[in-house]
mmCIF file of N, CA and C in Angstrom:
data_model
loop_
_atom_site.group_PDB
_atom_site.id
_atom_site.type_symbol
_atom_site.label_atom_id
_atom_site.label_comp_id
_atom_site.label_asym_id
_atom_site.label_seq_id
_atom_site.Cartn_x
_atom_site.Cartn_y
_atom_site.Cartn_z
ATOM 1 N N UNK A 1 237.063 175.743 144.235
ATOM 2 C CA UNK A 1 236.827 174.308 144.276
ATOM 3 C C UNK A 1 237.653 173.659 143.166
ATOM 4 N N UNK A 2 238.137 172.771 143.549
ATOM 5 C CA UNK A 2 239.350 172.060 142.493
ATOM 6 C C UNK A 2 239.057 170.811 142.463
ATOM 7 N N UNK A 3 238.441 170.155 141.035
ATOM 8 C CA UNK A 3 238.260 168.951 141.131
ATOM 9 C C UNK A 3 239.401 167.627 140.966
ATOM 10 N N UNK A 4 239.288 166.652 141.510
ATOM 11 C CA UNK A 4 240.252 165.497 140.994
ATOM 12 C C UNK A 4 239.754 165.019 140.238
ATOM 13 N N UNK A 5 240.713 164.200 139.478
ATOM 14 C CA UNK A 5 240.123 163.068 138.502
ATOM 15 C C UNK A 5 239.186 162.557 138.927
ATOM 16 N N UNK A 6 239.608 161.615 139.769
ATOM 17 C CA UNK A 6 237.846 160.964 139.815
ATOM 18 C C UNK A 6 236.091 161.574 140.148
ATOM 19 N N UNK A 7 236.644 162.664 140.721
ATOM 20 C CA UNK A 7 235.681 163.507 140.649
ATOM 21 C C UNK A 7 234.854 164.290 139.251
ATOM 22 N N UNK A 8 235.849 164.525 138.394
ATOM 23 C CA UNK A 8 235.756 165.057 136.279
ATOM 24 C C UNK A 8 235.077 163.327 136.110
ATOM 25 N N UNK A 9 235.839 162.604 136.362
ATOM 26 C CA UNK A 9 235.219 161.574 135.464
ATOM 27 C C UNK A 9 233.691 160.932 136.077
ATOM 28 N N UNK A 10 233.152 161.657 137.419
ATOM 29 C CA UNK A 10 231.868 161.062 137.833
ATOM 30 C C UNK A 10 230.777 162.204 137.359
ATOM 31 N N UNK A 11 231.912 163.425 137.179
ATOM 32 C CA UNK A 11 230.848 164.754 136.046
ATOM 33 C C UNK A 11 230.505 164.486 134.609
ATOM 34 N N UNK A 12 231.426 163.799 134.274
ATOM 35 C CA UNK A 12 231.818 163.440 132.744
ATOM 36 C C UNK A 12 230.735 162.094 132.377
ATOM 37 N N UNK A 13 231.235 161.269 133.435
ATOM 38 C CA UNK A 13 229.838 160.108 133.198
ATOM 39 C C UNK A 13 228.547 160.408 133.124
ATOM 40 N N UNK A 14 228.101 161.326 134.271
ATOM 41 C CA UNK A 14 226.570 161.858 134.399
ATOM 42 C C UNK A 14 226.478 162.870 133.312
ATOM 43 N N UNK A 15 227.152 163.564 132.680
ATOM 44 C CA UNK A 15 226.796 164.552 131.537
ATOM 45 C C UNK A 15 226.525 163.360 129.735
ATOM 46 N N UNK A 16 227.393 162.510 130.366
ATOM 47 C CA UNK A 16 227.434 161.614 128.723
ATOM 48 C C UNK A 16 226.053 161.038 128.349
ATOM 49 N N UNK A 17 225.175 161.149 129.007
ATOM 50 C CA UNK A 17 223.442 160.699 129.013
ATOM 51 C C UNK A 17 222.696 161.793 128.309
ATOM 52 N N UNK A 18 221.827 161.638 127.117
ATOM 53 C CA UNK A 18 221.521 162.996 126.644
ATOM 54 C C UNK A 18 220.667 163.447 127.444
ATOM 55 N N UNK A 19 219.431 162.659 128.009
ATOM 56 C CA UNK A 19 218.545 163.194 129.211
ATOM 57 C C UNK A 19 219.618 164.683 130.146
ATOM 58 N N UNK A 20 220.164 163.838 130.856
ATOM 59 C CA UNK A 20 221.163 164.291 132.128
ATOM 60 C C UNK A 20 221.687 165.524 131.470
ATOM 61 N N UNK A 21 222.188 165.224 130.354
ATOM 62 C CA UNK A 21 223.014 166.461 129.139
ATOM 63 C C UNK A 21 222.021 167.843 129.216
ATOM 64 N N UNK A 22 220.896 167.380 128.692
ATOM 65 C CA UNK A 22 219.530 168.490 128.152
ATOM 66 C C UNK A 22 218.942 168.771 129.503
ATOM 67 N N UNK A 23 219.122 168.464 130.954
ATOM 68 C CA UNK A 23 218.791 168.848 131.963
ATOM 69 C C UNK A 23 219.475 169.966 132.756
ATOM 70 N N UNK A 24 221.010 169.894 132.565
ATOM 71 C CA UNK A 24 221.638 170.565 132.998
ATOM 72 C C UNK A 24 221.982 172.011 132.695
ATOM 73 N N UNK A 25 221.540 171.618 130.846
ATOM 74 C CA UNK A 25 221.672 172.941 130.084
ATOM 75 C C UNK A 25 220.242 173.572 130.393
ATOM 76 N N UNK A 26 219.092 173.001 130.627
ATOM 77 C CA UNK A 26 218.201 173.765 130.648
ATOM 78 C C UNK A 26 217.877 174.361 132.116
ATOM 79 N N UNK A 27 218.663 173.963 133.198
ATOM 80 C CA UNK A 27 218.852 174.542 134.394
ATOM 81 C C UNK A 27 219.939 175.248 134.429
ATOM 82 N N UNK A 28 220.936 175.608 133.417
ATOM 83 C CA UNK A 28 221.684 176.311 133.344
ATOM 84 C C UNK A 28 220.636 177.703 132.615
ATOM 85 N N UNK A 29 219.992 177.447 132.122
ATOM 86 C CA UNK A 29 219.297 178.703 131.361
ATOM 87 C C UNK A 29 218.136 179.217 132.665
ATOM 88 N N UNK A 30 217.696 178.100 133.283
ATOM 89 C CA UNK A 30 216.570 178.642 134.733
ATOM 90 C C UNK A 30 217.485 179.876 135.455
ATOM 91 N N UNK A 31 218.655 179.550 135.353
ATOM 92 C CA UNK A 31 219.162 180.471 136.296
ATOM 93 C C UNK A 31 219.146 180.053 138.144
ATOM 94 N N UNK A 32 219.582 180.854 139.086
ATOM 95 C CA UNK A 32 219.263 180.640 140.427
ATOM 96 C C UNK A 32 218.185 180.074 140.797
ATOM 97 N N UNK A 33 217.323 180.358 140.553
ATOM 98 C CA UNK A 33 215.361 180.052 140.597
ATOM 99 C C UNK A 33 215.524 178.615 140.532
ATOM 100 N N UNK A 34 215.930 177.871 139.695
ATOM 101 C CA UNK A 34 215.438 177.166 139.375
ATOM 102 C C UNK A 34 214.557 176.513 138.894
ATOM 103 N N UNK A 35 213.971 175.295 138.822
ATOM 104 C CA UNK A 35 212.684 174.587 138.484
ATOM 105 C C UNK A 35 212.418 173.417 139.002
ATOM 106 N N UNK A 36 211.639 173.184 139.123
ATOM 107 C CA UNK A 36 210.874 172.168 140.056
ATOM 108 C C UNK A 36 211.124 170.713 139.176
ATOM 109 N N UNK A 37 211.222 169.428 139.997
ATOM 110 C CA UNK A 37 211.534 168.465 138.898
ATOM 111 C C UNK A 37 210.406 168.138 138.138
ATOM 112 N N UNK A 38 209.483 168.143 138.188
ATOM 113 C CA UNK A 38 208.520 168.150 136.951
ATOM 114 C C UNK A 38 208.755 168.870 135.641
ATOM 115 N N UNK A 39 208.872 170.096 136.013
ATOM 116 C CA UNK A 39 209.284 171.378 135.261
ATOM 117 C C UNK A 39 210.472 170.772 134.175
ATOM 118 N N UNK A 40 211.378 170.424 135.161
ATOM 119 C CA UNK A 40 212.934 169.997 134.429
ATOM 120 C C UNK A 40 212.369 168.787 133.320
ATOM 121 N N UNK A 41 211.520 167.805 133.728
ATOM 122 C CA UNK A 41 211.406 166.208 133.165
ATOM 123 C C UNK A 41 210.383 167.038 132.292
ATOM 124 N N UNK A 42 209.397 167.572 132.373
ATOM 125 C CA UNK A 42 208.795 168.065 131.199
ATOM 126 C C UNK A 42 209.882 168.897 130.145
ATOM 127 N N UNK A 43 210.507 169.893 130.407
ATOM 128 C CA UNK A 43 211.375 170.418 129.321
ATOM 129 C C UNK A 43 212.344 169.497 128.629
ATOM 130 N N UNK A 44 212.436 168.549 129.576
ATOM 131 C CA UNK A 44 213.483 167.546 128.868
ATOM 132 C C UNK A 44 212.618 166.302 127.906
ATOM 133 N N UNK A 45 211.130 166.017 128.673
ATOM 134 C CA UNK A 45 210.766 164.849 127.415
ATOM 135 C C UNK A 45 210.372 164.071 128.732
ATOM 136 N N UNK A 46 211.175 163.951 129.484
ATOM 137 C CA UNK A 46 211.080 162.578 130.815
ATOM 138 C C UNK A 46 210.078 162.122 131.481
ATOM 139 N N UNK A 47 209.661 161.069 131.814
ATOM 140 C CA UNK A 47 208.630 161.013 132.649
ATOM 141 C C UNK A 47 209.181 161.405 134.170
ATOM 142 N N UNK A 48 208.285 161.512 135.424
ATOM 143 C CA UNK A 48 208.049 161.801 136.478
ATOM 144 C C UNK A 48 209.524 160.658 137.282
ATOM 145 N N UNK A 49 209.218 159.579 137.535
ATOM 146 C CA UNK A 49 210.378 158.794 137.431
ATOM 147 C C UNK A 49 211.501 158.625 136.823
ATOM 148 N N UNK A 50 211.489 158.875 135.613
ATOM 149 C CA UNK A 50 212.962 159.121 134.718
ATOM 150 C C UNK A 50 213.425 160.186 135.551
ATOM 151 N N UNK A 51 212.958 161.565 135.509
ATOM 152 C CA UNK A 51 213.266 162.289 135.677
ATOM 153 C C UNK A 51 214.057 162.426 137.471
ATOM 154 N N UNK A 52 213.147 162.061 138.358
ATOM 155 C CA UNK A 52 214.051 161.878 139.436
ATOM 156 C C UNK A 52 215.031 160.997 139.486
ATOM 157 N N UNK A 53 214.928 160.278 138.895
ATOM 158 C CA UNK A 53 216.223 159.079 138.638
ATOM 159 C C UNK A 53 217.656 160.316 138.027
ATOM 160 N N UNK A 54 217.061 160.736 136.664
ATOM 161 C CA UNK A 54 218.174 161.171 136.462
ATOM 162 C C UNK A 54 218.915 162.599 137.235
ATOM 163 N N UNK A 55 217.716 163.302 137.515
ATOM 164 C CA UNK A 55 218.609 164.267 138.618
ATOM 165 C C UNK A 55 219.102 164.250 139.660
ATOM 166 N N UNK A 56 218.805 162.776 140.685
ATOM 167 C CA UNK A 56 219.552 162.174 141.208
ATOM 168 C C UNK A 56 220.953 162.059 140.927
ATOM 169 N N UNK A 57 221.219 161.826 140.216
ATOM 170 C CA UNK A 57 222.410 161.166 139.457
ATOM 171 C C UNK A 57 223.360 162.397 139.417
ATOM 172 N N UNK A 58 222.646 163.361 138.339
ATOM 173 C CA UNK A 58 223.485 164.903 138.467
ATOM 174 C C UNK A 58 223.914 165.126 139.685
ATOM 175 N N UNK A 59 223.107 165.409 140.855
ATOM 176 C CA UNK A 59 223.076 165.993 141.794
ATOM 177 C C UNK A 59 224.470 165.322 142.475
ATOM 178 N N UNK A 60 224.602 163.972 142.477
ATOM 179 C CA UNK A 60 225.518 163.220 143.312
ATOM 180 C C UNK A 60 226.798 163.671 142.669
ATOM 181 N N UNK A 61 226.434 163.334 141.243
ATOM 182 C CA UNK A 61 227.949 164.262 140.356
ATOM 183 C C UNK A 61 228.966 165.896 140.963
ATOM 184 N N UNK A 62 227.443 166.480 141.512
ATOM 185 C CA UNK A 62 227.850 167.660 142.173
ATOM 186 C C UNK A 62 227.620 169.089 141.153
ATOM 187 N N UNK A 63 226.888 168.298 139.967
ATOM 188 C CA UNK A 63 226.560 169.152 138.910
ATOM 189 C C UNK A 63 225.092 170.182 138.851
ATOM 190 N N UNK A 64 224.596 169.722 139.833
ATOM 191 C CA UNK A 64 223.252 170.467 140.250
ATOM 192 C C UNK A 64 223.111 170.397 141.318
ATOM 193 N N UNK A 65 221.751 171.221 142.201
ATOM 194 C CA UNK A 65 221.526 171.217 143.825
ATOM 195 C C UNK A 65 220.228 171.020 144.030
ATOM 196 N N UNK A 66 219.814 171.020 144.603
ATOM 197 C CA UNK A 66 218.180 171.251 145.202
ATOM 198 C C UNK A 66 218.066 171.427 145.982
ATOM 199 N N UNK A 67 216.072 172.119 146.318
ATOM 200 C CA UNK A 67 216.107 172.535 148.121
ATOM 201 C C UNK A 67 214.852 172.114 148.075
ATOM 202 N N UNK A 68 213.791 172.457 148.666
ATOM 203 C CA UNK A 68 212.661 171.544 149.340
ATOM 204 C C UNK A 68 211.771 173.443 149.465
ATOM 205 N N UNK A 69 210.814 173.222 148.611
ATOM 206 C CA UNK A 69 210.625 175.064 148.752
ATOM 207 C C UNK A 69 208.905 174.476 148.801
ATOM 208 N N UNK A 70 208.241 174.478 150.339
ATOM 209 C CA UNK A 70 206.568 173.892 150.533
ATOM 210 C C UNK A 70 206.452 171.896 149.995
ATOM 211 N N UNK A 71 205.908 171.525 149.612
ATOM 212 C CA UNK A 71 205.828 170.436 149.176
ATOM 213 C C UNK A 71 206.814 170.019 147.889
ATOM 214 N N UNK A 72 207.485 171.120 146.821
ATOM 215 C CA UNK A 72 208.139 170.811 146.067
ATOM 216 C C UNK A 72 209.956 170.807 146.256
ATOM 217 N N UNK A 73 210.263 169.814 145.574
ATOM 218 C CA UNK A 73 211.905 170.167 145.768
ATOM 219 C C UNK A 73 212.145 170.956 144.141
ATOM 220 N N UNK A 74 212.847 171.661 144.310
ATOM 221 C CA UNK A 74 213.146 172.396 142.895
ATOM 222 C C UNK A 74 214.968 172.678 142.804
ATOM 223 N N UNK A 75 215.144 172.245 141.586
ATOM 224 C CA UNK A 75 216.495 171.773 141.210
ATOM 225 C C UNK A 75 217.059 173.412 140.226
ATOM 226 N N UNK A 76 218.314 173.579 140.701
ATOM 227 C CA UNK A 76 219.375 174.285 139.954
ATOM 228 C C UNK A 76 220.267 173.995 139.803
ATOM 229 N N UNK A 77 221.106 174.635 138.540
ATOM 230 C CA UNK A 77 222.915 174.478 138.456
ATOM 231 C C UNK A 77 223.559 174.656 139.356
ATOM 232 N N UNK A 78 224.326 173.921 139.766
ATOM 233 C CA UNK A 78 225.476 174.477 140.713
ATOM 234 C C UNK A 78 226.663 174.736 140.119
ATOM 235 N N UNK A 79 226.618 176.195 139.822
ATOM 236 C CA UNK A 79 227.178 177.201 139.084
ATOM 237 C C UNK A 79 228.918 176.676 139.775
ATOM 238 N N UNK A 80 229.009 176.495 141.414
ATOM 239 C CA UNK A 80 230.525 176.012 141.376
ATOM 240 C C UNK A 80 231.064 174.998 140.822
ATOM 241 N N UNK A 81 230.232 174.136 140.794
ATOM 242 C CA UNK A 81 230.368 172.156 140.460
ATOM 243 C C UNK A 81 230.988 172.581 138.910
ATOM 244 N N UNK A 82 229.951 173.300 138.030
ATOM 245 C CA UNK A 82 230.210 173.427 136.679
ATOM 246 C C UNK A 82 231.263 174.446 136.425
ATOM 247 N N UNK A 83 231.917 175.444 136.962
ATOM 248 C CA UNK A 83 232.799 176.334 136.500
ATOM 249 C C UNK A 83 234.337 175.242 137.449
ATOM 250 N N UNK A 84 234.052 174.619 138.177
ATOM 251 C CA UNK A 84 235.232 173.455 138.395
ATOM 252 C C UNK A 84 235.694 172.694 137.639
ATOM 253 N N UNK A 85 234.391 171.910 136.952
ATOM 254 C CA UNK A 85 234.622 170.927 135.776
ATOM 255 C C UNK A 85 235.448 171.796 134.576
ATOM 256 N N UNK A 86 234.862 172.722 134.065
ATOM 257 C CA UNK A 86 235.395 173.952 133.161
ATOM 258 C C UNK A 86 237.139 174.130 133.770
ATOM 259 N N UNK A 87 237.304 174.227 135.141
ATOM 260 C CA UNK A 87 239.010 174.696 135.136
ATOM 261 C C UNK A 87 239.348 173.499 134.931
ATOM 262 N N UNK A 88 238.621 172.183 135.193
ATOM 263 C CA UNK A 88 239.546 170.990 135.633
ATOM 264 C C UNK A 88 240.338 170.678 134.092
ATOM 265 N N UNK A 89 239.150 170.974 132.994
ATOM 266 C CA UNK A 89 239.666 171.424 131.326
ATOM 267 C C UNK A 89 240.294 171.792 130.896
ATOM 268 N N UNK A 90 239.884 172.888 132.004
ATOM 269 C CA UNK A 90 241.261 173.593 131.031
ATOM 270 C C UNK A 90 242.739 174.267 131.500
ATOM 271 N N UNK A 91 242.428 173.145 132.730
ATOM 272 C CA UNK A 91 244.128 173.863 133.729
ATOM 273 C C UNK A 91 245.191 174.117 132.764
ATOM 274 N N UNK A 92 245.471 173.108 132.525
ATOM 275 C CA UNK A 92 246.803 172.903 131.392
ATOM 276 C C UNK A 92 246.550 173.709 129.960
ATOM 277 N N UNK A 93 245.674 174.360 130.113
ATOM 278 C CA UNK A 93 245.466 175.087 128.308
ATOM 279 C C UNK A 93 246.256 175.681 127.726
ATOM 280 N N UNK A 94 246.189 176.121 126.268
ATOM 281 C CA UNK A 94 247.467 176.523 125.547
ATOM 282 C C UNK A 94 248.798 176.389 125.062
ATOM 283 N N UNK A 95 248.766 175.824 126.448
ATOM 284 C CA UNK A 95 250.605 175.874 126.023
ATOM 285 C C UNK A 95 251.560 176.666 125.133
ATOM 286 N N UNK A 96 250.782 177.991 126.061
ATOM 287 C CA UNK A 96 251.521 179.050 125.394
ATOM 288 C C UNK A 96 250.984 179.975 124.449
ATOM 289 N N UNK A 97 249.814 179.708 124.131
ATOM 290 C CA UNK A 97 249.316 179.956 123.081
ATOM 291 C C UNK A 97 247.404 179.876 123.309
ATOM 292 N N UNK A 98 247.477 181.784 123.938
ATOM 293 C CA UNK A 98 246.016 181.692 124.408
ATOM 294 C C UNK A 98 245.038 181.832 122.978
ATOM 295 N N UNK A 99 245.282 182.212 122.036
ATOM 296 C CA UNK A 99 244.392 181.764 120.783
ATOM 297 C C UNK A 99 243.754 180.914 120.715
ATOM 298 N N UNK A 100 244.239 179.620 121.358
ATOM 299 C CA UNK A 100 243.743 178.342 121.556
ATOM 300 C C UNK A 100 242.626 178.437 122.713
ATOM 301 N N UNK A 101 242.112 179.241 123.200
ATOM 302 C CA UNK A 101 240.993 178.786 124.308
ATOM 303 C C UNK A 101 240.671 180.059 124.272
ATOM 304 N N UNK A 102 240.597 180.878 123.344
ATOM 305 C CA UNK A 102 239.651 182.118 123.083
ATOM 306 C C UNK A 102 238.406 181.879 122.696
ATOM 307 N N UNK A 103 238.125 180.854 121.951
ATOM 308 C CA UNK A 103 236.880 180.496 121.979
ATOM 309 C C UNK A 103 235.620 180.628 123.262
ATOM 310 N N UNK A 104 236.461 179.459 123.920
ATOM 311 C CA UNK A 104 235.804 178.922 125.277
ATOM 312 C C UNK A 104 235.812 180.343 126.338
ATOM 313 N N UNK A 105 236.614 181.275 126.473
ATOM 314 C CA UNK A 105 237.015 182.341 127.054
ATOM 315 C C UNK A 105 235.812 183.355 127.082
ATOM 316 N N UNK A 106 235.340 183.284 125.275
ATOM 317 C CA UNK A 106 234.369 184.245 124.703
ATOM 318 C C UNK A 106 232.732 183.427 125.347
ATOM 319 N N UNK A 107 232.780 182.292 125.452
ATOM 320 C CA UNK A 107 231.608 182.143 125.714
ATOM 321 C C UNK A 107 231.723 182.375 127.071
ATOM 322 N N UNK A 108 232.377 182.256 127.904
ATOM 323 C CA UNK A 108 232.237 182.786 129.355
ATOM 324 C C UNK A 108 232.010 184.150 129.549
ATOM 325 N N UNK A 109 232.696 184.899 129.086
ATOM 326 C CA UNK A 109 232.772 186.104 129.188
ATOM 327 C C UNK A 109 231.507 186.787 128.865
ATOM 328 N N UNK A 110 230.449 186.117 127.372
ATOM 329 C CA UNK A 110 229.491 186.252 127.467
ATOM 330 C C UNK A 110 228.411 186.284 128.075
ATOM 331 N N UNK A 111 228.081 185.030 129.020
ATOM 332 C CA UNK A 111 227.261 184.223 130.244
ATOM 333 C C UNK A 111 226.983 184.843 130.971
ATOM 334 N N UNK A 112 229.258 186.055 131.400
ATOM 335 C CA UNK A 112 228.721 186.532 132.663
ATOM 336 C C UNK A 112 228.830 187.901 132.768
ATOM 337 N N UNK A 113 228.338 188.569 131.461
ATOM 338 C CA UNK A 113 228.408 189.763 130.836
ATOM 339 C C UNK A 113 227.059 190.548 131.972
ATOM 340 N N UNK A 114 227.571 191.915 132.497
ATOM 341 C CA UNK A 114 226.195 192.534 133.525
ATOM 342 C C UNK A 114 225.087 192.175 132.723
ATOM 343 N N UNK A 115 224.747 192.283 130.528
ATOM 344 C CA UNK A 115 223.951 192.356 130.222
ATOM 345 C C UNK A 115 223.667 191.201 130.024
ATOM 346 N N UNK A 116 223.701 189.750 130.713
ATOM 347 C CA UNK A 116 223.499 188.559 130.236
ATOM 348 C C UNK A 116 222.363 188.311 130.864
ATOM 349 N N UNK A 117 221.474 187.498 130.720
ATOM 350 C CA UNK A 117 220.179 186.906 131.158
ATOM 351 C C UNK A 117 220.303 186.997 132.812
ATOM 352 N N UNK A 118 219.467 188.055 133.359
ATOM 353 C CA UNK A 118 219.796 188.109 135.138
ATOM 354 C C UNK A 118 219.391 186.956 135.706
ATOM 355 N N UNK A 119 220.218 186.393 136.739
ATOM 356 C CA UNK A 119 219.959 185.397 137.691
ATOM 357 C C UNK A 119 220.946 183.840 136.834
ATOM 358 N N UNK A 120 221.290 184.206 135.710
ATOM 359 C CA UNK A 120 221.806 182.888 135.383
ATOM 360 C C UNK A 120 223.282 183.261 135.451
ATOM 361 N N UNK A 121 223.632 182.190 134.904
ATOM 362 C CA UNK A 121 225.764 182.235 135.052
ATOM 363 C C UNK A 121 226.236 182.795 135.924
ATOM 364 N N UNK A 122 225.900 182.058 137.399
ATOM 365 C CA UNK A 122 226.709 183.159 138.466
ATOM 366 C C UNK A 122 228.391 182.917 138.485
ATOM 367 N N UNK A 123 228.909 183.845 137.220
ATOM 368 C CA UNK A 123 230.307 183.192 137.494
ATOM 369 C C UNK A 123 230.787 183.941 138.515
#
């Protein structure tokens, strides 16, 4: 999946909200499973309404998903949306000079290490 500009900058808008910010990371840590939006608006602080408001918002970004599991909808990362935004970063990197994005390299590599937290970072 290869994002365009205007597509980075409607990820980039919905991440610049700290709510939206602290939602995504903490459905990045749920892993596949997910969590239910209550679940999410409680870990984040949000009320019941904030909270669908703002995962709304993610979701349209393309930065999270949801499904409808009995009466609840329960929200996850969408592990493609976010490792897109990540190339859209760093297409052009280095310039020559991979020292420069060893950092960012190491935390991936970590995420999606066999021994990393099962069910999360499906890189």
């Amino acid at each position: 999946m290869k994002l365009e500009e205007s597509q980075a900058l409607d990820a980039f808008g919905a991440l610049s909200q700290e709510t939206r910010l602290r939602m995504v990371r903490v459905l990045v840590q749920a892993g596949l499973d997910g969590l239910s939006a209550g679940a999410v608006g409680d870990a984040v602080g949000a009320s019941s309404s904030g909270a669908s408001f703002h995962l709304s918002h993610l979701e349209r970004a393309g930065l999270i998903q949801s499904r409808r599991e009995s009466r609840s909808i329960v929200y996850s990362a969408n592990y493609d949306g976010l490792s897109a935004l990540i190339q859209f970063l760093m297409r052009d990197c280095c310039s020559g000079h991979p020292e420069i994005c060893a950092p960012a390299a190491a935390v991936a590599a970590d995420c999606c290490a066999p021994a990393a937290k099962e069910n999360a970072c499906a890189c």
